[in-house]
JSON list of C-alpha atoms (C1' of nucleotides) in Angstrom, two decimals:
[
{"chain": "A", "resi": 1, "resn": "MET", "atom": "CA", "xyz": [-55.64, -42.97, -82.61]},
{"chain": "A", "resi": 2, "resn": "SER", "atom": "CA", "xyz": [-53.57, -45.54, -84.74]},
{"chain": "A", "resi": 3, "resn": "THR", "atom": "CA", "xyz": [-55.23, -45.28, -88.01]},
{"chain": "A", "resi": 4, "resn": "THR", "atom": "CA", "xyz": [-52.71, -46.85, -91.04]},
{"chain": "A", "resi": 5, "resn": "PHE", "atom": "CA", "xyz": [-52.85, -46.73, -94.65]},
{"chain": "A", "resi": 6, "resn": "HIS", "atom": "CA", "xyz": [-53.99, -50.38, -94.32]},
{"chain": "A", "resi": 7, "resn": "ASP", "atom": "CA", "xyz": [-56.62, -50.03, -91.45]},
{"chain": "A", "resi": 8, "resn": "ARG", "atom": "CA", "xyz": [-57.83, -47.09, -93.79]},
{"chain": "A", "resi": 9, "resn": "VAL", "atom": "CA", "xyz": [-58.59, -49.48, -96.93]},
{"chain": "A", "resi": 10, "resn": "ILE", "atom": "CA", "xyz": [-60.31, -52.63, -94.90]},
{"chain": "A", "resi": 11, "resn": "ALA", "atom": "CA", "xyz": [-62.68, -49.42, -93.94]},
{"chain": "A", "resi": 12, "resn": "ALA", "atom": "CA", "xyz": [-63.32, -47.67, -96.64]},
{"chain": "A", "resi": 13, "resn": "ILE", "atom": "CA", "xyz": [-63.40, -51.44, -98.28]},
{"chain": "A", "resi": 14, "resn": "ARG", "atom": "CA", "xyz": [-66.57, -52.16, -96.28]},
{"chain": "A", "resi": 15, "resn": "THR", "atom": "CA", "xyz": [-67.67, -48.68, -97.21]},
{"chain": "A", "resi": 16, "resn": "VAL", "atom": "CA", "xyz": [-68.77, -50.10, -100.24]},
{"chain": "A", "resi": 17, "resn": "PRO", "atom": "CA", "xyz": [-72.41, -51.58, -100.66]},
{"chain": "A", "resi": 18, "resn": "THR", "atom": "CA", "xyz": [-74.07, -54.40, -101.45]},
{"chain": "A", "resi": 19, "resn": "GLY", "atom": "CA", "xyz": [-74.55, -54.82, -105.48]},
{"chain": "A", "resi": 20, "resn": "ARG", "atom": "CA", "xyz": [-72.26, -52.03, -106.31]},
{"chain": "A", "resi": 21, "resn": "VAL", "atom": "CA", "xyz": [-68.40, -52.45, -107.30]},
{"chain": "A", "resi": 22, "resn": "ALA", "atom": "CA", "xyz": [-65.37, -50.08, -107.05]},
{"chain": "A", "resi": 23, "resn": "THR", "atom": "CA", "xyz": [-62.17, -49.28, -108.42]},
{"chain": "A", "resi": 24, "resn": "TYR", "atom": "CA", "xyz": [-58.89, -50.15, -106.75]},
{"chain": "A", "resi": 25, "resn": "GLY", "atom": "CA", "xyz": [-57.81, -46.64, -107.10]},
{"chain": "A", "resi": 26, "resn": "GLN", "atom": "CA", "xyz": [-61.21, -45.48, -105.43]},
{"chain": "A", "resi": 27, "resn": "ILE", "atom": "CA", "xyz": [-60.72, -47.20, -102.58]},
{"chain": "A", "resi": 28, "resn": "ALA", "atom": "CA", "xyz": [-56.68, -45.84, -102.07]},
{"chain": "A", "resi": 29, "resn": "GLY", "atom": "CA", "xyz": [-58.35, -42.07, -103.08]},
{"chain": "A", "resi": 30, "resn": "ILE", "atom": "CA", "xyz": [-61.25, -43.04, -100.09]},
{"chain": "A", "resi": 31, "resn": "ALA", "atom": "CA", "xyz": [-58.04, -44.46, -97.99]},
{"chain": "A", "resi": 32, "resn": "GLY", "atom": "CA", "xyz": [-55.48, -41.08, -98.59]},
{"chain": "A", "resi": 33, "resn": "SER", "atom": "CA", "xyz": [-53.35, -42.24, -101.21]},
{"chain": "A", "resi": 34, "resn": "PRO", "atom": "CA", "xyz": [-54.76, -42.16, -105.27]},
{"chain": "A", "resi": 35, "resn": "ARG", "atom": "CA", "xyz": [-51.90, -43.09, -105.89]},
{"chain": "A", "resi": 36, "resn": "ALA", "atom": "CA", "xyz": [-51.37, -46.65, -104.29]},
{"chain": "A", "resi": 37, "resn": "ALA", "atom": "CA", "xyz": [-54.00, -48.92, -105.79]},
{"chain": "A", "resi": 38, "resn": "ILE", "atom": "CA", "xyz": [-51.75, -51.26, -106.28]},
{"chain": "A", "resi": 39, "resn": "ILE", "atom": "CA", "xyz": [-51.67, -51.70, -102.11]},
{"chain": "A", "resi": 40, "resn": "VAL", "atom": "CA", "xyz": [-55.33, -52.05, -102.21]},
{"chain": "A", "resi": 41, "resn": "GLY", "atom": "CA", "xyz": [-54.62, -55.29, -104.28]},
{"chain": "A", "resi": 42, "resn": "GLU", "atom": "CA", "xyz": [-52.04, -56.45, -101.95]},
{"chain": "A", "resi": 43, "resn": "ILE", "atom": "CA", "xyz": [-54.00, -55.96, -99.00]},
{"chain": "A", "resi": 44, "resn": "LEU", "atom": "CA", "xyz": [-57.19, -57.24, -100.41]},
{"chain": "A", "resi": 45, "resn": "ARG", "atom": "CA", "xyz": [-54.44, -60.79, -101.47]},
{"chain": "A", "resi": 46, "resn": "ARG", "atom": "CA", "xyz": [-53.33, -60.79, -98.04]},
{"chain": "A", "resi": 47, "resn": "ASN", "atom": "CA", "xyz": [-56.64, -60.31, -95.78]},
{"chain": "A", "resi": 48, "resn": "SER", "atom": "CA", "xyz": [-59.80, -61.50, -97.61]},
{"chain": "A", "resi": 49, "resn": "ARG", "atom": "CA", "xyz": [-59.26, -64.51, -96.23]},
{"chain": "A", "resi": 50, "resn": "THR", "atom": "CA", "xyz": [-58.33, -63.99, -92.85]},
{"chain": "A", "resi": 51, "resn": "HIS", "atom": "CA", "xyz": [-61.34, -60.61, -92.43]},
{"chain": "A", "resi": 52, "resn": "ASP", "atom": "CA", "xyz": [-64.27, -60.79, -93.96]},
{"chain": "A", "resi": 53, "resn": "LEU", "atom": "CA", "xyz": [-64.19, -58.44, -96.59]},
{"chain": "A", "resi": 54, "resn": "PRO", "atom": "CA", "xyz": [-66.33, -58.29, -99.60]},
{"chain": "A", "resi": 55, "resn": "TRP", "atom": "CA", "xyz": [-63.39, -58.49, -101.87]},
{"chain": "A", "resi": 56, "resn": "GLN", "atom": "CA", "xyz": [-65.39, -59.30, -104.78]},
{"chain": "A", "resi": 57, "resn": "ARG", "atom": "CA", "xyz": [-66.69, -55.96, -105.34]},
{"chain": "A", "resi": 58, "resn": "ILE", "atom": "CA", "xyz": [-63.05, -53.98, -105.99]},
{"chain": "A", "resi": 59, "resn": "ILE", "atom": "CA", "xyz": [-61.90, -54.62, -109.61]},
{"chain": "A", "resi": 60, "resn": "ASN", "atom": "CA", "xyz": [-59.98, -52.60, -111.59]},
{"chain": "A", "resi": 61, "resn": "ARG", "atom": "CA", "xyz": [-60.54, -49.29, -113.23]},
{"chain": "A", "resi": 62, "resn": "HIS", "atom": "CA", "xyz": [-61.39, -50.98, -116.51]},
{"chain": "A", "resi": 63, "resn": "GLY", "atom": "CA", "xyz": [-64.71, -52.51, -115.10]},
{"chain": "A", "resi": 64, "resn": "GLU", "atom": "CA", "xyz": [-62.66, -55.92, -114.97]},
{"chain": "A", "resi": 65, "resn": "LEU", "atom": "CA", "xyz": [-62.11, -58.38, -112.63]},
{"chain": "A", "resi": 66, "resn": "SER", "atom": "CA", "xyz": [-58.42, -59.04, -112.14]},
{"chain": "A", "resi": 67, "resn": "ILE", "atom": "CA", "xyz": [-58.10, -61.30, -109.76]},
{"chain": "A", "resi": 68, "resn": "VAL", "atom": "CA", "xyz": [-55.53, -64.24, -110.37]},
{"chain": "A", "resi": 69, "resn": "ASN", "atom": "CA", "xyz": [-55.47, -65.78, -106.56]},
{"chain": "A", "resi": 70, "resn": "ILE", "atom": "CA", "xyz": [-56.46, -69.40, -107.51]},
{"chain": "A", "resi": 71, "resn": "GLU", "atom": "CA", "xyz": [-58.01, -69.42, -103.52]},
{"chain": "A", "resi": 72, "resn": "TYR", "atom": "CA", "xyz": [-60.23, -66.88, -104.99]},
{"chain": "A", "resi": 73, "resn": "PRO", "atom": "CA", "xyz": [-60.51, -66.78, -109.26]},
{"chain": "A", "resi": 74, "resn": "ALA", "atom": "CA", "xyz": [-62.57, -64.53, -111.14]},
{"chain": "A", "resi": 75, "resn": "GLU", "atom": "CA", "xyz": [-64.66, -67.08, -112.10]},
{"chain": "A", "resi": 76, "resn": "LEU", "atom": "CA", "xyz": [-65.86, -67.31, -107.93]},
{"chain": "A", "resi": 77, "resn": "GLN", "atom": "CA", "xyz": [-65.89, -63.58, -108.30]},
{"chain": "A", "resi": 78, "resn": "ALA", "atom": "CA", "xyz": [-68.21, -63.13, -111.16]},
{"chain": "A", "resi": 79, "resn": "GLU", "atom": "CA", "xyz": [-70.50, -65.52, -109.11]},
{"chain": "A", "resi": 80, "resn": "LEU", "atom": "CA", "xyz": [-70.65, -63.40, -105.84]},
{"chain": "A", "resi": 81, "resn": "LEU", "atom": "CA", "xyz": [-71.03, -60.23, -107.57]},
{"chain": "A", "resi": 82, "resn": "ARG", "atom": "CA", "xyz": [-74.15, -61.59, -109.77]},
{"chain": "A", "resi": 83, "resn": "SER", "atom": "CA", "xyz": [-75.67, -62.83, -106.39]},
{"chain": "A", "resi": 84, "resn": "GLU", "atom": "CA", "xyz": [-75.59, -59.50, -104.81]},
{"chain": "A", "resi": 85, "resn": "GLY", "atom": "CA", "xyz": [-77.37, -58.34, -108.48]},
{"chain": "A", "resi": 86, "resn": "VAL", "atom": "CA", "xyz": [-73.94, -56.94, -110.57]},
{"chain": "A", "resi": 87, "resn": "GLU", "atom": "CA", "xyz": [-74.03, -57.87, -113.94]},
{"chain": "A", "resi": 88, "resn": "VAL", "atom": "CA", "xyz": [-70.88, -59.91, -115.04]},
{"chain": "A", "resi": 89, "resn": "VAL", "atom": "CA", "xyz": [-69.78, -61.02, -118.04]},
{"chain": "A", "resi": 90, "resn": "LYS", "atom": "CA", "xyz": [-67.23, -62.65, -119.87]},
{"chain": "A", "resi": 91, "resn": "GLU", "atom": "CA", "xyz": [-65.39, -61.51, -122.68]},
{"chain": "A", "resi": 92, "resn": "ASN", "atom": "CA", "xyz": [-62.31, -63.40, -123.87]},
{"chain": "A", "resi": 93, "resn": "GLY", "atom": "CA", "xyz": [-61.69, -65.01, -121.17]},
{"chain": "A", "resi": 94, "resn": "ILE", "atom": "CA", "xyz": [-62.25, -61.94, -119.09]},
{"chain": "A", "resi": 95, "resn": "PHE", "atom": "CA", "xyz": [-64.92, -61.28, -116.59]},
{"chain": "A", "resi": 96, "resn": "ARG", "atom": "CA", "xyz": [-66.29, -57.47, -116.91]},
{"chain": "A", "resi": 97, "resn": "VAL", "atom": "CA", "xyz": [-68.76, -54.72, -114.98]},
{"chain": "A", "resi": 98, "resn": "ASN", "atom": "CA", "xyz": [-70.40, -52.25, -116.63]},
{"chain": "A", "resi": 99, "resn": "LEU", "atom": "CA", "xyz": [-68.77, -49.63, -114.34]},
{"chain": "A", "resi": 100, "resn": "ALA", "atom": "CA", "xyz": [-70.99, -46.60, -115.34]},
{"chain": "A", "resi": 101, "resn": "GLN", "atom": "CA", "xyz": [-74.02, -48.03, -113.91]},
{"chain": "A", "resi": 102, "resn": "PHE", "atom": "CA", "xyz": [-72.64, -50.51, -111.13]},
{"chain": "A", "resi": 103, "resn": "GLN", "atom": "CA", "xyz": [-69.90, -48.08, -110.07]},
{"chain": "A", "resi": 104, "resn": "TRP", "atom": "CA", "xyz": [-70.46, -47.24, -106.51]},
{"chain": "A", "resi": 105, "resn": "LYS", "atom": "CA", "xyz": [-69.96, -42.88, -106.33]},
{"chain": "A", "resi": 106, "resn": "GLY", "atom": "CA", "xyz": [-68.74, -42.71, -102.84]},
{"chain": "A", "resi": 107, "resn": "ALA", "atom": "CA", "xyz": [-69.98, -39.12, -102.12]},
{"chain": "B", "resi": 1, "resn": "DA", "atom": "C1'", "xyz": [-31.95, -54.31, -92.59]},
{"chain": "B", "resi": 2, "resn": "DA", "atom": "C1'", "xyz": [-32.97, -53.97, -97.89]},
{"chain": "B", "resi": 3, "resn": "DG", "atom": "C1'", "xyz": [-34.39, -54.70, -102.20]},
{"chain": "B", "resi": 4, "resn": "DG", "atom": "C1'", "xyz": [-37.25, -57.32, -105.17]},
{"chain": "B", "resi": 5, "resn": "DT", "atom": "C1'", "xyz": [-43.00, -57.49, -106.06]},
{"chain": "B", "resi": 6, "resn": "DG", "atom": "C1'", "xyz": [-47.57, -56.81, -106.65]},
{"chain": "B", "resi": 7, "resn": "DA", "atom": "C1'", "xyz": [-55.31, -58.53, -107.09]},
{"chain": "B", "resi": 8, "resn": "DC", "atom": "C1'", "xyz": [-53.18, -50.67, -109.76]},
{"chain": "B", "resi": 9, "resn": "DT", "atom": "C1'", "xyz": [-53.39, -46.14, -112.44]},
{"chain": "B", "resi": 10, "resn": "DA", "atom": "C1'", "xyz": [-52.34, -41.72, -114.36]},
{"chain": "B", "resi": 11, "resn": "DA", "atom": "C1'", "xyz": [-49.03, -39.48, -118.44]},
{"chain": "B", "resi": 12, "resn": "DC", "atom": "C1'", "xyz": [-46.04, -39.55, -121.97]},
{"chain": "B", "resi": 13, "resn": "DA", "atom": "C1'", "xyz": [-44.05, -41.43, -126.48]},
{"chain": "C", "resi": 1, "resn": "DA", "atom": "C1'", "xyz": [-54.20, -48.50, -129.64]},
{"chain": "C", "resi": 2, "resn": "DT", "atom": "C1'", "xyz": [-49.62, -50.34, -126.87]},
{"chain": "C", "resi": 3, "resn": "DG", "atom": "C1'", "xyz": [-44.95, -50.11, -124.68]},
{"chain": "C", "resi": 4, "resn": "DT", "atom": "C1'", "xyz": [-42.66, -47.72, -121.01]},
{"chain": "C", "resi": 5, "resn": "DT", "atom": "C1'", "xyz": [-41.87, -45.02, -116.12]},
{"chain": "C", "resi": 6, "resn": "DA", "atom": "C1'", "xyz": [-42.82, -43.33, -112.15]},
{"chain": "C", "resi": 7, "resn": "DG", "atom": "C1'", "xyz": [-45.40, -43.46, -107.85]},
{"chain": "C", "resi": 8, "resn": "DC", "atom": "C1'", "xyz": [-47.93, -45.80, -103.73]},
{"chain": "C", "resi": 9, "resn": "DC", "atom": "C1'", "xyz": [-46.78, -48.70, -99.02]},
{"chain": "C", "resi": 10, "resn": "DA", "atom": "C1'", "xyz": [-47.02, -53.38, -97.42]},
{"chain": "C", "resi": 11, "resn": "DC", "atom": "C1'", "xyz": [-45.35, -58.00, -97.71]},
{"chain": "C", "resi": 12, "resn": "DC", "atom": "C1'", "xyz": [-41.72, -61.66, -98.77]},
{"chain": "C", "resi": 13, "resn": "DT", "atom": "C1'", "xyz": [-37.20, -63.06, -99.29]}
]
DNA sequence: AAGGTGACTAACA
DNA sequence: ATGTTAGCCACCT
């Protein structure tokens, strides 16, 4: 089967359970390329609207919501995460999640 | 077709 | 701690 990096990223994202978050690098690693974190962001930016992805669970390594997309603002992402039970705090205009507590530990 | 860019990260000065 | 450099792969001009 033709498993492209793109497909593996999509699959990896769907693996993240509700109420947990994962970092871009983490998803990239599961997909097979630990250094391709930025590609995960690219794929999400392009597919969160067309596919039915839990894009809100993917944040950066500092536990911050790095969304810049006007259609999917960090504010909305924060709301979605809170509705699944993830605590999100806002500091200096930056939304943050306590990774030590909410980051998903795959395997 | 080719080069620039990006919801990123790690390593190094 | 902040700034720079390199690496990753797909999408857009």
